[in-house]
């Protein structure tokens, strides 16, 4: 299916190598990015489910369009903020995050929501851009946010 998304091949390969650690089973996955959803759908199997979430209607529309030209039938999308997920507690076997901690300053709430919706024993995988040294600050006080892009 990547012939339809040639510019996303490298991203797909990265997530595919990351998910190779998941067991071969049917499970529910919460993911927040279109390529990640496509990779997860293949890993979840035809009886598993993938739920994509984004706060942007435009990104949801783009993801739905991308998925519509594939054979994947086990992906659905929801428009929702990461800090307030519209799912019951202990619903997902796996949570995949791509860049959300860089893009949203409400990290504590997002971590809380991930913990809430993840089943006991579930897995979380996150891909983030983190600096190798903290950003310089005028006050020379280094904070956790200085490590993120």
PDB file of N, CA and C in Angstrom, residues 43-129:
ATOM      1  N   UNK A  43      -0.470  -4.701  12.031  1.00  0.00           N
ATOM      2  CA  UNK A  43      -0.017  -5.463  13.194  1.00  0.00           C
ATOM      3  C   UNK A  43      -1.200  -6.003  14.002  1.00  0.00           C
ATOM      4  N   UNK A  44      -2.283  -5.249  14.076  1.00  0.00           N
ATOM      5  CA  UNK A  44      -3.442  -5.656  14.875  1.00  0.00           C
ATOM      6  C   UNK A  44      -4.169  -6.846  14.271  1.00  0.00           C
ATOM      7  N   UNK A  45      -4.020  -7.054  12.980  1.00  0.00           N
ATOM      8  CA  UNK A  45      -4.710  -8.155  12.328  1.00  0.00           C
ATOM      9  C   UNK A  45      -6.139  -7.777  11.974  1.00  0.00           C
ATOM     10  N   UNK A  46      -6.775  -8.613  11.189  1.00  0.00           N
ATOM     11  CA  UNK A  46      -8.112  -8.251  10.698  1.00  0.00           C
ATOM     12  C   UNK A  46      -9.174  -8.238  11.783  1.00  0.00           C
ATOM     13  N   UNK A  47      -8.942  -8.910  12.900  1.00  0.00           N
ATOM     14  CA  UNK A  47      -9.905  -8.888  14.002  1.00  0.00           C
ATOM     15  C   UNK A  47      -9.560  -7.867  15.071  1.00  0.00           C
ATOM     16  N   UNK A  48      -8.382  -7.266  14.971  1.00  0.00           N
ATOM     17  CA  UNK A  48      -7.988  -6.211  15.900  1.00  0.00           C
ATOM     18  C   UNK A  48      -8.528  -4.876  15.421  1.00  0.00           C
ATOM     19  N   UNK A  49      -8.414  -3.870  16.256  1.00  0.00           N
ATOM     20  CA  UNK A  49      -8.908  -2.548  15.891  1.00  0.00           C
ATOM     21  C   UNK A  49      -7.829  -1.496  16.118  1.00  0.00           C
ATOM     22  N   UNK A  50      -7.900  -0.446  15.324  1.00  0.00           N
ATOM     23  CA  UNK A  50      -7.026   0.702  15.484  1.00  0.00           C
ATOM     24  C   UNK A  50      -7.904   1.938  15.546  1.00  0.00           C
ATOM     25  N   UNK A  51      -7.669   2.765  16.529  1.00  0.00           N
ATOM     26  CA  UNK A  51      -8.424   3.994  16.699  1.00  0.00           C
ATOM     27  C   UNK A  51      -7.465   5.159  16.593  1.00  0.00           C
ATOM     28  N   UNK A  52      -7.644   5.976  15.582  1.00  0.00           N
ATOM     29  CA  UNK A  52      -6.817   7.162  15.407  1.00  0.00           C
ATOM     30  C   UNK A  52      -7.473   8.358  16.076  1.00  0.00           C
ATOM     31  N   UNK A  53      -6.652   9.191  16.696  1.00  0.00           N
ATOM     32  CA  UNK A  53      -7.151  10.382  17.390  1.00  0.00           C
ATOM     33  C   UNK A  53      -6.310  11.577  16.989  1.00  0.00           C
ATOM     34  N   UNK A  54      -6.969  12.702  16.746  1.00  0.00           N
ATOM     35  CA  UNK A  54      -6.265  13.957  16.499  1.00  0.00           C
ATOM     36  C   UNK A  54      -7.191  15.092  16.902  1.00  0.00           C
ATOM     37  N   UNK A  55      -6.617  16.204  17.352  1.00  0.00           N
ATOM     38  CA  UNK A  55      -7.437  17.358  17.735  1.00  0.00           C
ATOM     39  C   UNK A  55      -7.855  18.172  16.514  1.00  0.00           C
ATOM     40  N   UNK A  56      -7.213  17.929  15.377  1.00  0.00           N
ATOM     41  CA  UNK A  56      -7.450  18.704  14.171  1.00  0.00           C
ATOM     42  C   UNK A  56      -8.393  17.972  13.205  1.00  0.00           C
ATOM     43  N   UNK A  57      -9.502  18.609  12.879  1.00  0.00           N
ATOM     44  CA  UNK A  57     -10.431  18.029  11.891  1.00  0.00           C
ATOM     45  C   UNK A  57      -9.740  17.804  10.553  1.00  0.00           C
ATOM     46  N   UNK A  58      -8.823  18.721  10.189  1.00  0.00           N
ATOM     47  CA  UNK A  58      -8.109  18.598   8.916  1.00  0.00           C
ATOM     48  C   UNK A  58      -7.243  17.337   8.888  1.00  0.00           C
ATOM     49  N   UNK A  59      -6.576  17.029   9.989  1.00  0.00           N
ATOM     50  CA  UNK A  59      -5.749  15.826  10.043  1.00  0.00           C
ATOM     51  C   UNK A  59      -6.609  14.563  10.037  1.00  0.00           C
ATOM     52  N   UNK A  60      -7.737  14.621  10.698  1.00  0.00           N
ATOM     53  CA  UNK A  60      -8.654  13.477  10.676  1.00  0.00           C
ATOM     54  C   UNK A  60      -9.143  13.237   9.250  1.00  0.00           C
ATOM     55  N   UNK A  61      -9.500  14.300   8.541  1.00  0.00           N
ATOM     56  CA  UNK A  61      -9.963  14.172   7.154  1.00  0.00           C
ATOM     57  C   UNK A  61      -8.861  13.595   6.269  1.00  0.00           C
ATOM     58  N   UNK A  62      -7.643  14.064   6.461  1.00  0.00           N
ATOM     59  CA  UNK A  62      -6.509  13.569   5.679  1.00  0.00           C
ATOM     60  C   UNK A  62      -6.262  12.087   5.970  1.00  0.00           C
ATOM     61  N   UNK A  63      -6.323  11.705   7.236  1.00  0.00           N
ATOM     62  CA  UNK A  63      -6.126  10.309   7.620  1.00  0.00           C
ATOM     63  C   UNK A  63      -7.226   9.420   7.041  1.00  0.00           C
ATOM     64  N   UNK A  64      -8.461   9.874   7.119  1.00  0.00           N
ATOM     65  CA  UNK A  64      -9.570   9.088   6.549  1.00  0.00           C
ATOM     66  C   UNK A  64      -9.401   8.908   5.050  1.00  0.00           C
ATOM     67  N   UNK A  65      -8.968   9.966   4.376  1.00  0.00           N
ATOM     68  CA  UNK A  65      -8.746   9.880   2.928  1.00  0.00           C
ATOM     69  C   UNK A  65      -7.642   8.864   2.616  1.00  0.00           C
ATOM     70  N   UNK A  66      -6.543   8.909   3.371  1.00  0.00           N
ATOM     71  CA  UNK A  66      -5.443   7.972   3.154  1.00  0.00           C
ATOM     72  C   UNK A  66      -5.890   6.533   3.366  1.00  0.00           C
ATOM     73  N   UNK A  67      -6.623   6.295   4.431  1.00  0.00           N
ATOM     74  CA  UNK A  67      -7.077   4.942   4.742  1.00  0.00           C
ATOM     75  C   UNK A  67      -8.112   4.454   3.729  1.00  0.00           C
ATOM     76  N   UNK A  68      -8.908   5.363   3.185  1.00  0.00           N
ATOM     77  CA  UNK A  68      -9.971   4.960   2.246  1.00  0.00           C
ATOM     78  C   UNK A  68      -9.428   4.334   0.972  1.00  0.00           C
ATOM     79  N   UNK A  69      -8.179   4.626   0.621  1.00  0.00           N
ATOM     80  CA  UNK A  69      -7.632   4.044  -0.611  1.00  0.00           C
ATOM     81  C   UNK A  69      -6.786   2.801  -0.326  1.00  0.00           C
ATOM     82  N   UNK A  70      -6.870   2.301   0.903  1.00  0.00           N
ATOM     83  CA  UNK A  70      -6.205   1.045   1.259  1.00  0.00           C
ATOM     84  C   UNK A  70      -7.282  -0.009   1.491  1.00  0.00           C
ATOM     85  N   UNK A  71      -6.848  -1.209   1.788  1.00  0.00           N
ATOM     86  CA  UNK A  71      -7.807  -2.285   2.072  1.00  0.00           C
ATOM     87  C   UNK A  71      -8.102  -2.417   3.563  1.00  0.00           C
ATOM     88  N   UNK A  72      -7.594  -1.502   4.376  1.00  0.00           N
ATOM     89  CA  UNK A  72      -7.794  -1.581   5.827  1.00  0.00           C
ATOM     90  C   UNK A  72      -9.233  -1.244   6.195  1.00  0.00           C
ATOM     91  N   UNK A  73      -9.850  -2.147   6.930  1.00  0.00           N
ATOM     92  CA  UNK A  73     -11.230  -1.953   7.384  1.00  0.00           C
ATOM     93  C   UNK A  73     -11.325  -1.866   8.903  1.00  0.00           C
ATOM     94  N   UNK A  74     -10.178  -1.929   9.576  1.00  0.00           N
ATOM     95  CA  UNK A  74     -10.190  -1.982  11.036  1.00  0.00           C
ATOM     96  C   UNK A  74      -9.663  -0.695  11.674  1.00  0.00           C
ATOM     97  N   UNK A  75      -9.758   0.435  10.955  1.00  0.00           N
ATOM     98  CA  UNK A  75      -9.303   1.715  11.486  1.00  0.00           C
ATOM     99  C   UNK A  75     -10.479   2.685  11.553  1.00  0.00           C
ATOM    100  N   UNK A  76     -10.603   3.354  12.692  1.00  0.00           N
ATOM    101  CA  UNK A  76     -11.591   4.430  12.823  1.00  0.00           C
ATOM    102  C   UNK A  76     -10.890   5.642  13.409  1.00  0.00           C
ATOM    103  N   UNK A  77     -11.464   6.816  13.190  1.00  0.00           N
ATOM    104  CA  UNK A  77     -10.830   8.049  13.648  1.00  0.00           C
ATOM    105  C   UNK A  77     -11.801   8.873  14.491  1.00  0.00           C
ATOM    106  N   UNK A  78     -11.225   9.553  15.491  1.00  0.00           N
ATOM    107  CA  UNK A  78     -11.997  10.427  16.373  1.00  0.00           C
ATOM    108  C   UNK A  78     -11.291  11.769  16.498  1.00  0.00           C
ATOM    109  N   UNK A  79     -12.050  12.820  16.470  1.00  0.00           N
ATOM    110  CA  UNK A  79     -11.535  14.156  16.703  1.00  0.00           C
ATOM    111  C   UNK A  79     -11.625  14.431  18.196  1.00  0.00           C
ATOM    112  N   UNK A  80     -10.460  14.533  18.857  1.00  0.00           N
ATOM    113  CA  UNK A  80     -10.458  14.750  20.306  1.00  0.00           C
ATOM    114  C   UNK A  80      -9.081  15.236  20.734  1.00  0.00           C
ATOM    115  N   UNK A  81      -9.018  16.016  21.807  1.00  0.00           N
ATOM    116  CA  UNK A  81      -7.717  16.427  22.337  1.00  0.00           C
ATOM    117  C   UNK A  81      -7.068  15.279  23.111  1.00  0.00           C
ATOM    118  N   UNK A  82      -5.753  15.195  23.053  1.00  0.00           N
ATOM    119  CA  UNK A  82      -5.021  14.122  23.722  1.00  0.00           C
ATOM    120  C   UNK A  82      -5.169  14.172  25.238  1.00  0.00           C
ATOM    121  N   UNK A  83      -5.452  15.343  25.761  1.00  0.00           N
ATOM    122  CA  UNK A  83      -5.565  15.474  27.219  1.00  0.00           C
ATOM    123  C   UNK A  83      -6.972  15.162  27.727  1.00  0.00           C
ATOM    124  N   UNK A  84      -7.877  14.787  26.828  1.00  0.00           N
ATOM    125  CA  UNK A  84      -9.245  14.452  27.215  1.00  0.00           C
ATOM    126  C   UNK A  84      -9.805  13.442  26.212  1.00  0.00           C
ATOM    127  N   UNK A  85      -9.361  12.207  26.311  1.00  0.00           N
ATOM    128  CA  UNK A  85      -9.733  11.172  25.340  1.00  0.00           C
ATOM    129  C   UNK A  85     -11.155  10.650  25.598  1.00  0.00           C
ATOM    130  N   UNK A  86     -11.946  10.481  24.541  1.00  0.00           N
ATOM    131  CA  UNK A  86     -13.349  10.072  24.691  1.00  0.00           C
ATOM    132  C   UNK A  86     -13.541   8.555  24.736  1.00  0.00           C
ATOM    133  N   UNK A  87     -12.723   7.861  25.516  1.00  0.00           N
ATOM    134  CA  UNK A  87     -12.798   6.405  25.573  1.00  0.00           C
ATOM    135  C   UNK A  87     -12.909   5.956  27.021  1.00  0.00           C
ATOM    136  N   UNK A  88     -13.507   4.789  27.210  1.00  0.00           N
ATOM    137  CA  UNK A  88     -13.638   4.257  28.558  1.00  0.00           C
ATOM    138  C   UNK A  88     -12.270   3.848  29.093  1.00  0.00           C
ATOM    139  N   UNK A  89     -12.165   3.738  30.381  1.00  0.00           N
ATOM    140  CA  UNK A  89     -10.919   3.336  31.029  1.00  0.00           C
ATOM    141  C   UNK A  89     -10.577   1.898  30.650  1.00  0.00           C
ATOM    142  N   UNK A  90      -9.277   1.624  30.598  1.00  0.00           N
ATOM    143  CA  UNK A  90      -8.763   0.271  30.348  1.00  0.00           C
ATOM    144  C   UNK A  90      -9.316  -0.316  29.047  1.00  0.00           C
ATOM    145  N   UNK A  91      -9.301   0.472  28.000  1.00  0.00           N
ATOM    146  CA  UNK A  91      -9.894   0.062  26.726  1.00  0.00           C
ATOM    147  C   UNK A  91      -8.865  -0.455  25.721  1.00  0.00           C
ATOM    148  N   UNK A  92      -7.650   0.119  25.711  1.00  0.00           N
ATOM    149  CA  UNK A  92      -6.670  -0.199  24.682  1.00  0.00           C
ATOM    150  C   UNK A  92      -5.559  -1.109  25.189  1.00  0.00           C
ATOM    151  N   UNK A  93      -5.140  -2.027  24.331  1.00  0.00           N
ATOM    152  CA  UNK A  93      -4.002  -2.896  24.631  1.00  0.00           C
ATOM    153  C   UNK A  93      -2.680  -2.169  24.417  1.00  0.00           C
ATOM    154  N   UNK A  94      -2.664  -1.269  23.436  1.00  0.00           N
ATOM    155  CA  UNK A  94      -1.448  -0.561  23.047  1.00  0.00           C
ATOM    156  C   UNK A  94      -1.789   0.894  22.769  1.00  0.00           C
ATOM    157  N   UNK A  95      -0.923   1.802  23.188  1.00  0.00           N
ATOM    158  CA  UNK A  95      -1.039   3.215  22.834  1.00  0.00           C
ATOM    159  C   UNK A  95       0.246   3.609  22.115  1.00  0.00           C
ATOM    160  N   UNK A  96       0.094   4.194  20.947  1.00  0.00           N
ATOM    161  CA  UNK A  96       1.222   4.665  20.146  1.00  0.00           C
ATOM    162  C   UNK A  96       1.125   6.176  20.036  1.00  0.00           C
ATOM    163  N   UNK A  97       2.193   6.869  20.367  1.00  0.00           N
ATOM    164  CA  UNK A  97       2.194   8.329  20.308  1.00  0.00           C
ATOM    165  C   UNK A  97       3.340   8.789  19.416  1.00  0.00           C
ATOM    166  N   UNK A  98       3.053   9.756  18.571  1.00  0.00           N
ATOM    167  CA  UNK A  98       4.069  10.299  17.677  1.00  0.00           C
ATOM    168  C   UNK A  98       4.056  11.818  17.752  1.00  0.00           C
ATOM    169  N   UNK A  99       4.975  12.384  18.515  1.00  0.00           N
ATOM    170  CA  UNK A  99       5.140  13.825  18.563  1.00  0.00           C
ATOM    171  C   UNK A  99       4.183  14.574  19.468  1.00  0.00           C
ATOM    172  N   UNK A 100       3.281  13.909  20.139  1.00  0.00           N
ATOM    173  CA  UNK A 100       2.280  14.618  20.929  1.00  0.00           C
ATOM    174  C   UNK A 100       2.895  15.360  22.114  1.00  0.00           C
ATOM    175  N   UNK A 101       3.944  14.832  22.686  1.00  0.00           N
ATOM    176  CA  UNK A 101       4.537  15.487  23.853  1.00  0.00           C
ATOM    177  C   UNK A 101       5.322  16.734  23.456  1.00  0.00           C
ATOM    178  N   UNK A 102       5.801  16.776  22.229  1.00  0.00           N
ATOM    179  CA  UNK A 102       6.444  17.990  21.718  1.00  0.00           C
ATOM    180  C   UNK A 102       5.418  19.060  21.391  1.00  0.00           C
ATOM    181  N   UNK A 103       4.261  18.643  20.942  1.00  0.00           N
ATOM    182  CA  UNK A 103       3.274  19.569  20.400  1.00  0.00           C
ATOM    183  C   UNK A 103       2.271  20.089  21.419  1.00  0.00           C
ATOM    184  N   UNK A 104       2.167  19.451  22.554  1.00  0.00           N
ATOM    185  CA  UNK A 104       1.148  19.821  23.527  1.00  0.00           C
ATOM    186  C   UNK A 104       1.783  20.028  24.899  1.00  0.00           C
ATOM    187  N   UNK A 105       1.688  21.215  25.465  1.00  0.00           N
ATOM    188  CA  UNK A 105       2.316  21.467  26.765  1.00  0.00           C
ATOM    189  C   UNK A 105       1.614  20.793  27.944  1.00  0.00           C
ATOM    190  N   UNK A 106       0.440  20.210  27.735  1.00  0.00           N
ATOM    191  CA  UNK A 106      -0.303  19.573  28.830  1.00  0.00           C
ATOM    192  C   UNK A 106       0.137  18.117  29.005  1.00  0.00           C
ATOM    193  N   UNK A 107       1.443  17.910  29.100  1.00  0.00           N
ATOM    194  CA  UNK A 107       2.010  16.557  29.127  1.00  0.00           C
ATOM    195  C   UNK A 107       1.517  15.732  30.302  1.00  0.00           C
ATOM    196  N   UNK A 108       1.389  16.325  31.474  1.00  0.00           N
ATOM    197  CA  UNK A 108       0.920  15.576  32.643  1.00  0.00           C
ATOM    198  C   UNK A 108      -0.484  15.019  32.403  1.00  0.00           C
ATOM    199  N   UNK A 109      -1.349  15.829  31.812  1.00  0.00           N
ATOM    200  CA  UNK A 109      -2.714  15.367  31.518  1.00  0.00           C
ATOM    201  C   UNK A 109      -2.709  14.271  30.456  1.00  0.00           C
ATOM    202  N   UNK A 110      -1.847  14.414  29.464  1.00  0.00           N
ATOM    203  CA  UNK A 110      -1.763  13.389  28.412  1.00  0.00           C
ATOM    204  C   UNK A 110      -1.287  12.066  29.000  1.00  0.00           C
ATOM    205  N   UNK A 111      -0.254  12.103  29.827  1.00  0.00           N
ATOM    206  CA  UNK A 111       0.218  10.871  30.479  1.00  0.00           C
ATOM    207  C   UNK A 111      -0.894  10.254  31.325  1.00  0.00           C
ATOM    208  N   UNK A 112      -1.657  11.099  32.016  1.00  0.00           N
ATOM    209  CA  UNK A 112      -2.778  10.602  32.813  1.00  0.00           C
ATOM    210  C   UNK A 112      -3.835   9.925  31.958  1.00  0.00           C
ATOM    211  N   UNK A 113      -4.121  10.500  30.808  1.00  0.00           N
ATOM    212  CA  UNK A 113      -5.114   9.910  29.902  1.00  0.00           C
ATOM    213  C   UNK A 113      -4.608   8.597  29.310  1.00  0.00           C
ATOM    214  N   UNK A 114      -3.338   8.551  28.963  1.00  0.00           N
ATOM    215  CA  UNK A 114      -2.776   7.298  28.455  1.00  0.00           C
ATOM    216  C   UNK A 114      -2.897   6.215  29.518  1.00  0.00           C
ATOM    217  N   UNK A 115      -2.541   6.550  30.735  1.00  0.00           N
ATOM    218  CA  UNK A 115      -2.652   5.570  31.831  1.00  0.00           C
ATOM    219  C   UNK A 115      -4.102   5.126  32.013  1.00  0.00           C
ATOM    220  N   UNK A 116      -5.035   6.061  31.910  1.00  0.00           N
ATOM    221  CA  UNK A 116      -6.445   5.748  32.116  1.00  0.00           C
ATOM    222  C   UNK A 116      -6.992   4.804  31.045  1.00  0.00           C
ATOM    223  N   UNK A 117      -6.661   5.024  29.771  1.00  0.00           N
ATOM    224  CA  UNK A 117      -7.263   4.227  28.695  1.00  0.00           C
ATOM    225  C   UNK A 117      -6.511   2.938  28.396  1.00  0.00           C
ATOM    226  N   UNK A 118      -5.316   2.774  28.970  1.00  0.00           N
ATOM    227  CA  UNK A 118      -4.517   1.579  28.712  1.00  0.00           C
ATOM    228  C   UNK A 118      -4.920   0.445  29.650  1.00  0.00           C
ATOM    229  N   UNK A 119      -5.095  -0.743  29.078  1.00  0.00           N
ATOM    230  CA  UNK A 119      -5.406  -1.920  29.888  1.00  0.00           C
ATOM    231  C   UNK A 119      -4.210  -2.267  30.774  1.00  0.00           C
ATOM    232  N   UNK A 120      -4.454  -2.878  31.933  1.00  0.00           N
ATOM    233  CA  UNK A 120      -3.337  -3.337  32.768  1.00  0.00           C
ATOM    234  C   UNK A 120      -2.443  -4.280  31.956  1.00  0.00           C
ATOM    235  N   UNK A 121      -1.153  -4.062  32.029  1.00  0.00           N
ATOM    236  CA  UNK A 121      -0.214  -4.892  31.273  1.00  0.00           C
ATOM    237  C   UNK A 121      -0.041  -4.442  29.834  1.00  0.00           C
ATOM    238  N   UNK A 122      -0.723  -3.358  29.452  1.00  0.00           N
ATOM    239  CA  UNK A 122      -0.627  -2.855  28.085  1.00  0.00           C
ATOM    240  C   UNK A 122       0.716  -2.199  27.814  1.00  0.00           C
ATOM    241  N   UNK A 123       0.920  -1.809  26.563  1.00  0.00           N
ATOM    242  CA  UNK A 123       2.190  -1.223  26.136  1.00  0.00           C
ATOM    243  C   UNK A 123       1.984   0.182  25.592  1.00  0.00           C
ATOM    244  N   UNK A 124       2.983   1.031  25.810  1.00  0.00           N
ATOM    245  CA  UNK A 124       2.999   2.387  25.260  1.00  0.00           C
ATOM    246  C   UNK A 124       4.291   2.543  24.471  1.00  0.00           C
ATOM    247  N   UNK A 125       4.177   3.029  23.245  1.00  0.00           N
ATOM    248  CA  UNK A 125       5.337   3.346  22.422  1.00  0.00           C
ATOM    249  C   UNK A 125       5.203   4.805  22.007  1.00  0.00           C
ATOM    250  N   UNK A 126       6.285   5.574  22.171  1.00  0.00           N
ATOM    251  CA  UNK A 126       6.249   6.982  21.795  1.00  0.00           C
ATOM    252  C   UNK A 126       7.478   7.328  20.969  1.00  0.00           C
ATOM    253  N   UNK A 127       7.261   8.119  19.930  1.00  0.00           N
ATOM    254  CA  UNK A 127       8.348   8.649  19.109  1.00  0.00           C
ATOM    255  C   UNK A 127       8.337  10.161  19.275  1.00  0.00           C
ATOM    256  N   UNK A 128       9.401  10.693  19.820  1.00  0.00           N
ATOM    257  CA  UNK A 128       9.496  12.122  20.083  1.00  0.00           C
ATOM    258  C   UNK A 128      10.849  12.649  19.636  1.00  0.00           C
ATOM    259  N   UNK A 129      10.903  13.923  19.346  1.00  0.00           N
ATOM    260  CA  UNK A 129      12.172  14.583  19.056  1.00  0.00           C
ATOM    261  C   UNK A 129      12.674  15.173  20.373  1.00  0.00           C
TER     262      UNK A 129
END
